[in-house]
Amino acid sequence: MQVFEAVGRLGSVTRAARELHVSPGAISQQIKSLENTLETRLVERKGSGIVLTKVGAAFHNAVEKTFADLVKARVEIIDKHRTGALIISALPLFASRWLSSRMFAWQTSHPQINLHLEGSVTEPATAERPFDFRITYADKAHLFDSFVPLFTDGLCPVCSPALIASGPPLNTPADLLSYRLLTIDWSAFLSPPPSWEDWFHLVKVDGTHIPHFFVMSLSSLAIEAAIEGRGIVLAQRAMVEDELKSGRLVAPFPDVLKLPSPYILGWKKSVFSKAGAGEFHRWLVGLARKEDVAAPAPNAAI
C-alpha cells in the first residue's frame, strides 16, 4: 500500500524507489502483488512511464486519504507526548554508533533538557515528520532551512582479530582478496557510492574482480557480521571507533578512503526558539569537528 501510494503520487517507479530506498524491481513486485490480491489492474504503462488506471486512480485517492489520516493521528496523539523535547533525527547508523552514547553524556550536564533521538533513513523534510535537527549527508542539504557540515567520514577495512588469526596471511592489501569481503550497498545514500574497488584503487591493487563477497543493505548488519568473524567489512571509521578501541575489531591496514559527502546538521528556522537548541547545536558542531578520518585507525597494523 505504501509503494502504491508513492507510485501514484510520483507517477514513476524509479522516483518511488528512490524515495523508499528500494530497487525499482522491488517496487514493481509490490505493485504486482497488490494487483493480484485485489484481482484488478491498478497501473498501466504509457510510453516510457506509467499511469493509474481508472480503478487505480479511485483507489489511490482512498489510500492517499488513509495515509494522510494516519499522519494526522500520529501528530495529534503520538507527537504530543514529545512536546518540549528536542527532537534529533539522524541516519540510523550515525544515531546508534556515533551519536547516542555522546548524547547521554551531554544530557548528564543538561538534565533540564529532554531529548528524543530518532533513527530514520527517510528524510523528515520530505516525509513531513517532526524534527528539530537532522543529521544526514550533504547531498540532502537543500531540504533544510539551514545546515552546517559536521565531518567527512572515511572507509577502512576492519575485521575480527580471530578471523585474521585463523585465516590466510594478511601482510599486504592484496591479501584481503583471499577473504570474504562484506560489501555495503551505498547507492541509496551516496552518489557516487563508494566500493571495495575504490579502496583497492587507493592502495594500488586491482580490485575489479573480488572472488568472495557478500552484499548487505545496512551498514550495521555488515559491522556485526565482521565482529562475528564472518568477513572483512569496509566500514566507516568513526562508526566503529569504540570497537577498534576495545579490540573487538582491528584495522589491518591504515589507509582511509574518504566518503564523497560529509555529514551535515540541518535544522528549521524556528529551532532556536526551543529550550536547549542553541546549546545542543554548539556542542554537536564542536564535537564533530574533532573527528579526523585522515589519521590511522586505532589498532591499525602498520
CSV table of C-alpha atoms in Angstrom, one decimal, residues 13-283:
chain,number,residue,atom,x,y,z
A,13,VAL,CA,8.5,3.6,-10.4
A,14,THR,CA,12.1,5.0,-10.4
A,15,ARG,CA,11.2,8.0,-8.3
A,16,ALA,CA,9.2,5.9,-5.9
A,17,ALA,CA,12.1,3.5,-5.5
A,18,ARG,CA,14.4,6.4,-4.8
A,19,GLU,CA,12.1,7.8,-2.1
A,20,LEU,CA,11.6,4.5,-0.4
A,21,HIS,CA,15.2,3.4,-0.7
A,22,VAL,CA,14.5,0.1,-2.5
A,23,SER,CA,15.1,-1.1,-6.1
A,24,PRO,CA,12.7,-0.4,-9.0
A,25,GLY,CA,12.3,-4.1,-9.3
A,26,ALA,CA,11.1,-4.3,-5.7
A,27,ILE,CA,8.5,-1.6,-6.4
A,28,SER,CA,7.2,-3.4,-9.5
A,29,GLN,CA,6.9,-6.7,-7.5
A,30,GLN,CA,4.9,-4.9,-4.7
A,31,ILE,CA,2.5,-3.4,-7.2
A,32,LYS,CA,2.1,-6.7,-8.9
A,33,SER,CA,1.4,-8.4,-5.6
A,34,LEU,CA,-1.2,-5.7,-4.7
A,35,GLU,CA,-2.9,-6.1,-8.1
A,36,ASN,CA,-3.0,-9.9,-7.6
A,37,THR,CA,-4.6,-9.5,-4.2
A,38,LEU,CA,-7.2,-7.1,-5.4
A,39,GLU,CA,-7.7,-9.0,-8.7
A,40,THR,CA,-7.6,-5.8,-10.8
A,41,ARG,CA,-5.2,-3.7,-12.7
A,42,LEU,CA,-4.1,-0.5,-10.9
A,43,VAL,CA,-1.3,0.8,-13.2
A,44,GLU,CA,-0.5,0.6,-16.8
A,45,ARG,CA,2.4,1.6,-19.0
A,46,LYS,CA,2.2,4.7,-21.1
A,47,GLY,CA,5.2,5.4,-23.2
A,48,SER,CA,8.3,5.2,-21.0
A,49,GLY,CA,6.3,5.8,-17.8
A,50,ILE,CA,3.2,4.5,-16.0
A,51,VAL,CA,-0.2,5.9,-15.3
A,52,LEU,CA,-3.0,4.8,-12.9
A,53,THR,CA,-6.0,3.0,-14.4
A,54,LYS,CA,-9.5,4.4,-13.7
A,55,VAL,CA,-9.9,2.0,-10.9
A,56,GLY,CA,-6.3,2.6,-9.7
A,57,ALA,CA,-6.9,6.4,-9.6
A,58,ALA,CA,-10.0,6.0,-7.5
A,59,PHE,CA,-8.3,3.5,-5.2
A,60,HIS,CA,-5.3,5.8,-4.9
A,61,ASN,CA,-7.4,8.7,-3.7
A,62,ALA,CA,-8.7,6.5,-0.8
A,63,VAL,CA,-5.2,5.2,0.0
A,64,GLU,CA,-3.8,8.7,0.0
A,65,LYS,CA,-6.5,9.9,2.4
A,66,THR,CA,-5.9,7.0,4.7
A,67,PHE,CA,-2.2,7.7,4.9
A,68,ALA,CA,-2.9,11.4,5.5
A,69,ASP,CA,-5.2,10.4,8.3
A,70,LEU,CA,-2.5,8.2,9.8
A,71,VAL,CA,0.0,11.1,9.7
A,72,LYS,CA,-2.6,13.4,11.3
A,73,ALA,CA,-3.3,10.9,14.1
A,74,ARG,CA,0.4,10.5,14.8
A,75,VAL,CA,0.9,14.2,15.1
A,76,GLU,CA,-2.1,14.7,17.3
A,77,ILE,CA,-1.6,11.7,19.5
A,78,ILE,CA,1.9,10.4,19.5
A,79,ASP,CA,3.9,13.6,18.9
A,80,LYS,CA,2.0,15.4,21.8
A,81,HIS,CA,4.0,13.2,24.1
A,82,ARG,CA,7.2,14.7,22.8
A,83,THR,CA,6.1,18.3,23.3
A,84,GLY,CA,9.0,20.2,24.8
A,85,ALA,CA,11.6,17.6,23.9
A,86,LEU,CA,14.4,18.4,21.5
A,87,ILE,CA,13.8,16.1,18.6
A,88,ILE,CA,17.0,14.9,16.9
A,89,SER,CA,16.6,12.8,13.7
A,90,ALA,CA,19.7,11.1,12.2
A,91,LEU,CA,20.6,8.3,9.8
A,92,PRO,CA,20.3,5.0,11.8
A,93,LEU,CA,24.0,4.1,11.8
A,94,PHE,CA,25.0,7.6,12.9
A,95,ALA,CA,22.4,7.6,15.6
A,96,SER,CA,23.3,4.2,17.0
A,97,ARG,CA,27.0,4.1,16.7
A,98,TRP,CA,28.2,7.7,17.0
A,99,LEU,CA,25.6,10.0,18.5
A,100,SER,CA,23.5,8.1,21.1
A,101,SER,CA,26.3,7.5,23.7
A,102,ARG,CA,27.6,11.1,23.3
A,103,MET,CA,24.1,12.5,23.8
A,104,PHE,CA,23.7,10.5,27.0
A,105,ALA,CA,26.9,12.2,28.3
A,106,TRP,CA,25.7,15.6,27.1
A,107,GLN,CA,22.3,15.3,28.8
A,108,THR,CA,24.0,14.5,32.1
A,109,SER,CA,25.3,18.1,32.2
A,110,HIS,CA,21.9,19.4,30.8
A,111,PRO,CA,19.4,17.5,32.9
A,112,GLN,CA,16.7,20.1,32.3
A,113,ILE,CA,16.6,19.4,28.5
A,114,ASN,CA,14.5,16.5,27.3
A,115,LEU,CA,15.9,14.7,24.2
A,116,HIS,CA,14.2,12.5,21.6
A,117,LEU,CA,16.6,10.6,19.2
A,118,GLU,CA,15.1,9.1,16.1
A,119,GLY,CA,17.0,6.9,13.6
A,120,SER,CA,15.5,7.3,10.2
A,121,VAL,CA,16.6,6.5,6.6
A,122,THR,CA,13.8,8.7,5.2
A,123,GLU,CA,14.5,12.4,5.3
A,124,PRO,CA,11.9,14.1,7.6
A,125,ALA,CA,11.8,17.2,5.5
A,126,THR,CA,10.3,15.2,2.6
A,127,ALA,CA,8.2,12.9,4.8
A,128,GLU,CA,6.6,15.7,6.9
A,129,ARG,CA,7.9,14.1,10.1
A,130,PRO,CA,8.5,16.5,13.0
A,131,PHE,CA,12.1,17.2,13.9
A,132,ASP,CA,14.3,20.0,15.3
A,133,PHE,CA,17.7,18.9,14.0
A,134,ARG,CA,18.5,16.3,11.3
A,135,ILE,CA,21.9,14.6,10.6
A,136,THR,CA,22.3,13.3,7.1
A,137,TYR,CA,24.6,13.5,4.1
A,138,ALA,CA,25.4,16.8,2.4
A,139,ASP,CA,23.6,16.0,-0.8
A,140,LYS,CA,20.4,16.4,1.2
A,141,ALA,CA,21.3,19.9,2.4
A,142,HIS,CA,18.7,21.6,0.1
A,143,LEU,CA,15.9,20.0,2.2
A,144,PHE,CA,16.7,22.3,5.2
A,145,ASP,CA,16.3,25.9,6.1
A,146,SER,CA,19.9,26.0,7.3
A,147,PHE,CA,22.8,23.5,7.7
A,148,VAL,CA,26.4,23.2,8.8
A,149,PRO,CA,29.0,20.5,7.8
A,150,LEU,CA,30.0,18.2,10.7
A,151,PHE,CA,32.7,15.9,9.4
A,152,THR,CA,33.6,13.7,6.4
A,153,ASP,CA,33.9,10.1,7.5
A,154,GLY,CA,36.3,7.6,5.8
A,155,LEU,CA,36.2,3.9,5.0
A,156,CYS,CA,38.8,1.4,6.0
A,157,PRO,CA,38.9,-2.5,6.2
A,158,VAL,CA,38.1,-3.8,9.7
A,159,CYS,CA,37.6,-7.4,10.9
A,160,SER,CA,37.6,-9.6,14.0
A,161,PRO,CA,41.1,-10.3,15.3
A,162,ALA,CA,40.1,-14.0,15.5
A,163,LEU,CA,39.4,-14.0,11.7
A,164,ILE,CA,43.0,-12.9,10.9
A,165,ALA,CA,44.4,-15.4,13.5
A,166,SER,CA,42.7,-18.3,11.8
A,167,GLY,CA,42.9,-17.2,8.2
A,168,PRO,CA,45.5,-16.8,5.4
A,169,PRO,CA,48.4,-14.4,5.9
A,170,LEU,CA,47.3,-10.7,5.8
A,171,ASN,CA,50.6,-8.9,5.1
A,172,THR,CA,49.6,-6.6,2.2
A,173,PRO,CA,46.3,-5.1,1.0
A,174,ALA,CA,46.2,-7.6,-1.9
A,175,ASP,CA,45.9,-10.4,0.7
A,176,LEU,CA,42.4,-9.2,1.5
A,177,LEU,CA,41.2,-10.8,-1.7
A,178,SER,CA,41.7,-14.2,0.0
A,179,TYR,CA,38.9,-13.3,2.5
A,180,ARG,CA,35.2,-12.8,2.2
A,181,LEU,CA,34.7,-9.1,1.7
A,182,LEU,CA,31.5,-7.7,3.2
A,183,THR,CA,30.0,-5.1,0.8
A,184,ILE,CA,27.6,-2.4,1.8
A,185,ASP,CA,25.1,-1.1,-0.8
A,186,TRP,CA,25.6,2.7,-0.6
A,187,SER,CA,23.5,3.5,-3.7
A,188,ALA,CA,20.5,4.8,-1.7
A,189,PHE,CA,22.6,7.2,0.3
A,190,LEU,CA,25.6,8.5,-1.6
A,191,SER,CA,26.4,9.3,-5.2
A,192,PRO,CA,28.7,8.0,-6.4
A,193,PRO,CA,28.5,5.1,-3.9
A,194,PRO,CA,32.0,4.1,-2.6
A,195,SER,CA,33.1,0.5,-3.1
A,196,TRP,CA,35.9,-2.0,-2.3
A,197,GLU,CA,37.2,-1.3,-5.8
A,198,ASP,CA,37.6,2.3,-4.9
A,199,TRP,CA,39.6,1.4,-1.7
A,200,PHE,CA,41.8,-1.1,-3.6
A,201,HIS,CA,42.5,1.7,-6.2
A,202,LEU,CA,43.6,3.9,-3.3
A,203,VAL,CA,46.2,1.3,-2.3
A,204,LYS,CA,47.1,0.5,-5.9
A,205,VAL,CA,45.7,-3.0,-6.0
A,206,ASP,CA,43.5,-4.4,-8.8
A,207,GLY,CA,40.1,-4.9,-7.1
A,208,THR,CA,37.9,-5.3,-10.2
A,209,HIS,CA,37.4,-9.0,-9.6
A,210,ILE,CA,36.6,-9.9,-5.9
A,211,PRO,CA,36.3,-13.7,-5.6
A,212,HIS,CA,34.4,-13.7,-2.3
A,213,PHE,CA,31.9,-11.1,-1.3
A,214,PHE,CA,28.6,-10.7,0.5
A,215,VAL,CA,26.4,-7.6,-0.1
A,216,MET,CA,24.3,-6.0,2.7
A,217,SER,CA,22.0,-3.1,2.5
A,218,LEU,CA,22.6,-2.0,6.1
A,219,SER,CA,26.0,-0.9,7.5
A,220,SER,CA,25.0,-2.1,11.0
A,221,LEU,CA,24.5,-5.6,9.7
A,222,ALA,CA,27.8,-5.7,7.9
A,223,ILE,CA,29.6,-4.4,11.0
A,224,GLU,CA,28.0,-7.0,13.3
A,225,ALA,CA,28.9,-9.7,10.7
A,226,ALA,CA,32.5,-8.5,10.9
A,227,ILE,CA,32.5,-8.6,14.7
A,228,GLU,CA,31.3,-12.2,14.5
A,229,GLY,CA,34.2,-13.1,12.2
A,230,ARG,CA,32.1,-13.6,9.0
A,231,GLY,CA,34.4,-11.5,6.8
A,232,ILE,CA,36.1,-8.2,6.4
A,233,VAL,CA,34.0,-5.0,6.0
A,234,LEU,CA,34.9,-1.7,4.5
A,235,ALA,CA,33.4,0.3,7.4
A,236,GLN,CA,33.0,4.0,8.3
A,237,ARG,CA,35.9,4.5,10.7
A,238,ALA,CA,34.0,6.9,13.0
A,239,MET,CA,31.2,4.4,13.3
A,240,VAL,CA,33.5,1.6,14.6
A,241,GLU,CA,35.7,3.7,16.8
A,242,ASP,CA,34.6,2.0,20.0
A,243,GLU,CA,35.1,-1.5,18.6
A,244,LEU,CA,38.6,-0.6,17.4
A,245,LYS,CA,39.5,0.8,20.8
A,246,SER,CA,38.1,-2.2,22.6
A,247,GLY,CA,39.8,-4.7,20.3
A,248,ARG,CA,36.6,-6.3,19.1
A,249,LEU,CA,37.6,-5.1,15.6
A,250,VAL,CA,41.1,-4.4,14.2
A,251,ALA,CA,42.1,-2.4,11.1
A,252,PRO,CA,44.8,-4.5,9.3
A,253,PHE,CA,45.7,-1.5,7.1
A,254,PRO,CA,45.6,2.2,7.9
A,255,ASP,CA,44.6,3.5,4.5
A,256,VAL,CA,41.3,5.5,4.7
A,257,LEU,CA,39.0,6.2,1.7
A,258,LYS,CA,37.1,9.5,2.3
A,259,LEU,CA,33.4,9.4,1.6
A,260,PRO,CA,32.2,11.6,-1.2
A,261,SER,CA,30.0,13.7,1.1
A,262,PRO,CA,30.3,15.0,4.6
A,263,TYR,CA,27.7,14.6,7.3
A,264,ILE,CA,25.7,17.7,7.9
A,265,LEU,CA,23.5,19.1,10.7
A,266,GLY,CA,20.3,20.6,9.2
A,267,TRP,CA,17.5,22.5,11.0
A,268,LYS,CA,14.4,24.6,10.7
A,269,LYS,CA,14.4,28.4,11.1
A,270,SER,CA,12.3,28.2,14.3
A,271,VAL,CA,14.5,25.7,16.1
A,272,PHE,CA,16.5,28.1,18.2
A,273,SER,CA,13.3,29.3,20.0
A,274,LYS,CA,13.2,25.9,21.6
A,275,ALA,CA,14.9,25.3,25.0
A,276,GLY,CA,18.4,23.8,24.7
A,277,ALA,CA,18.6,24.1,20.9
A,278,GLY,CA,21.5,26.6,20.9
A,279,GLU,CA,23.5,24.6,23.5
A,280,PHE,CA,22.9,21.3,21.6
A,281,HIS,CA,24.0,22.9,18.2
A,282,ARG,CA,27.2,24.4,19.6
A,283,TRP,CA,28.1,21.1,21.4
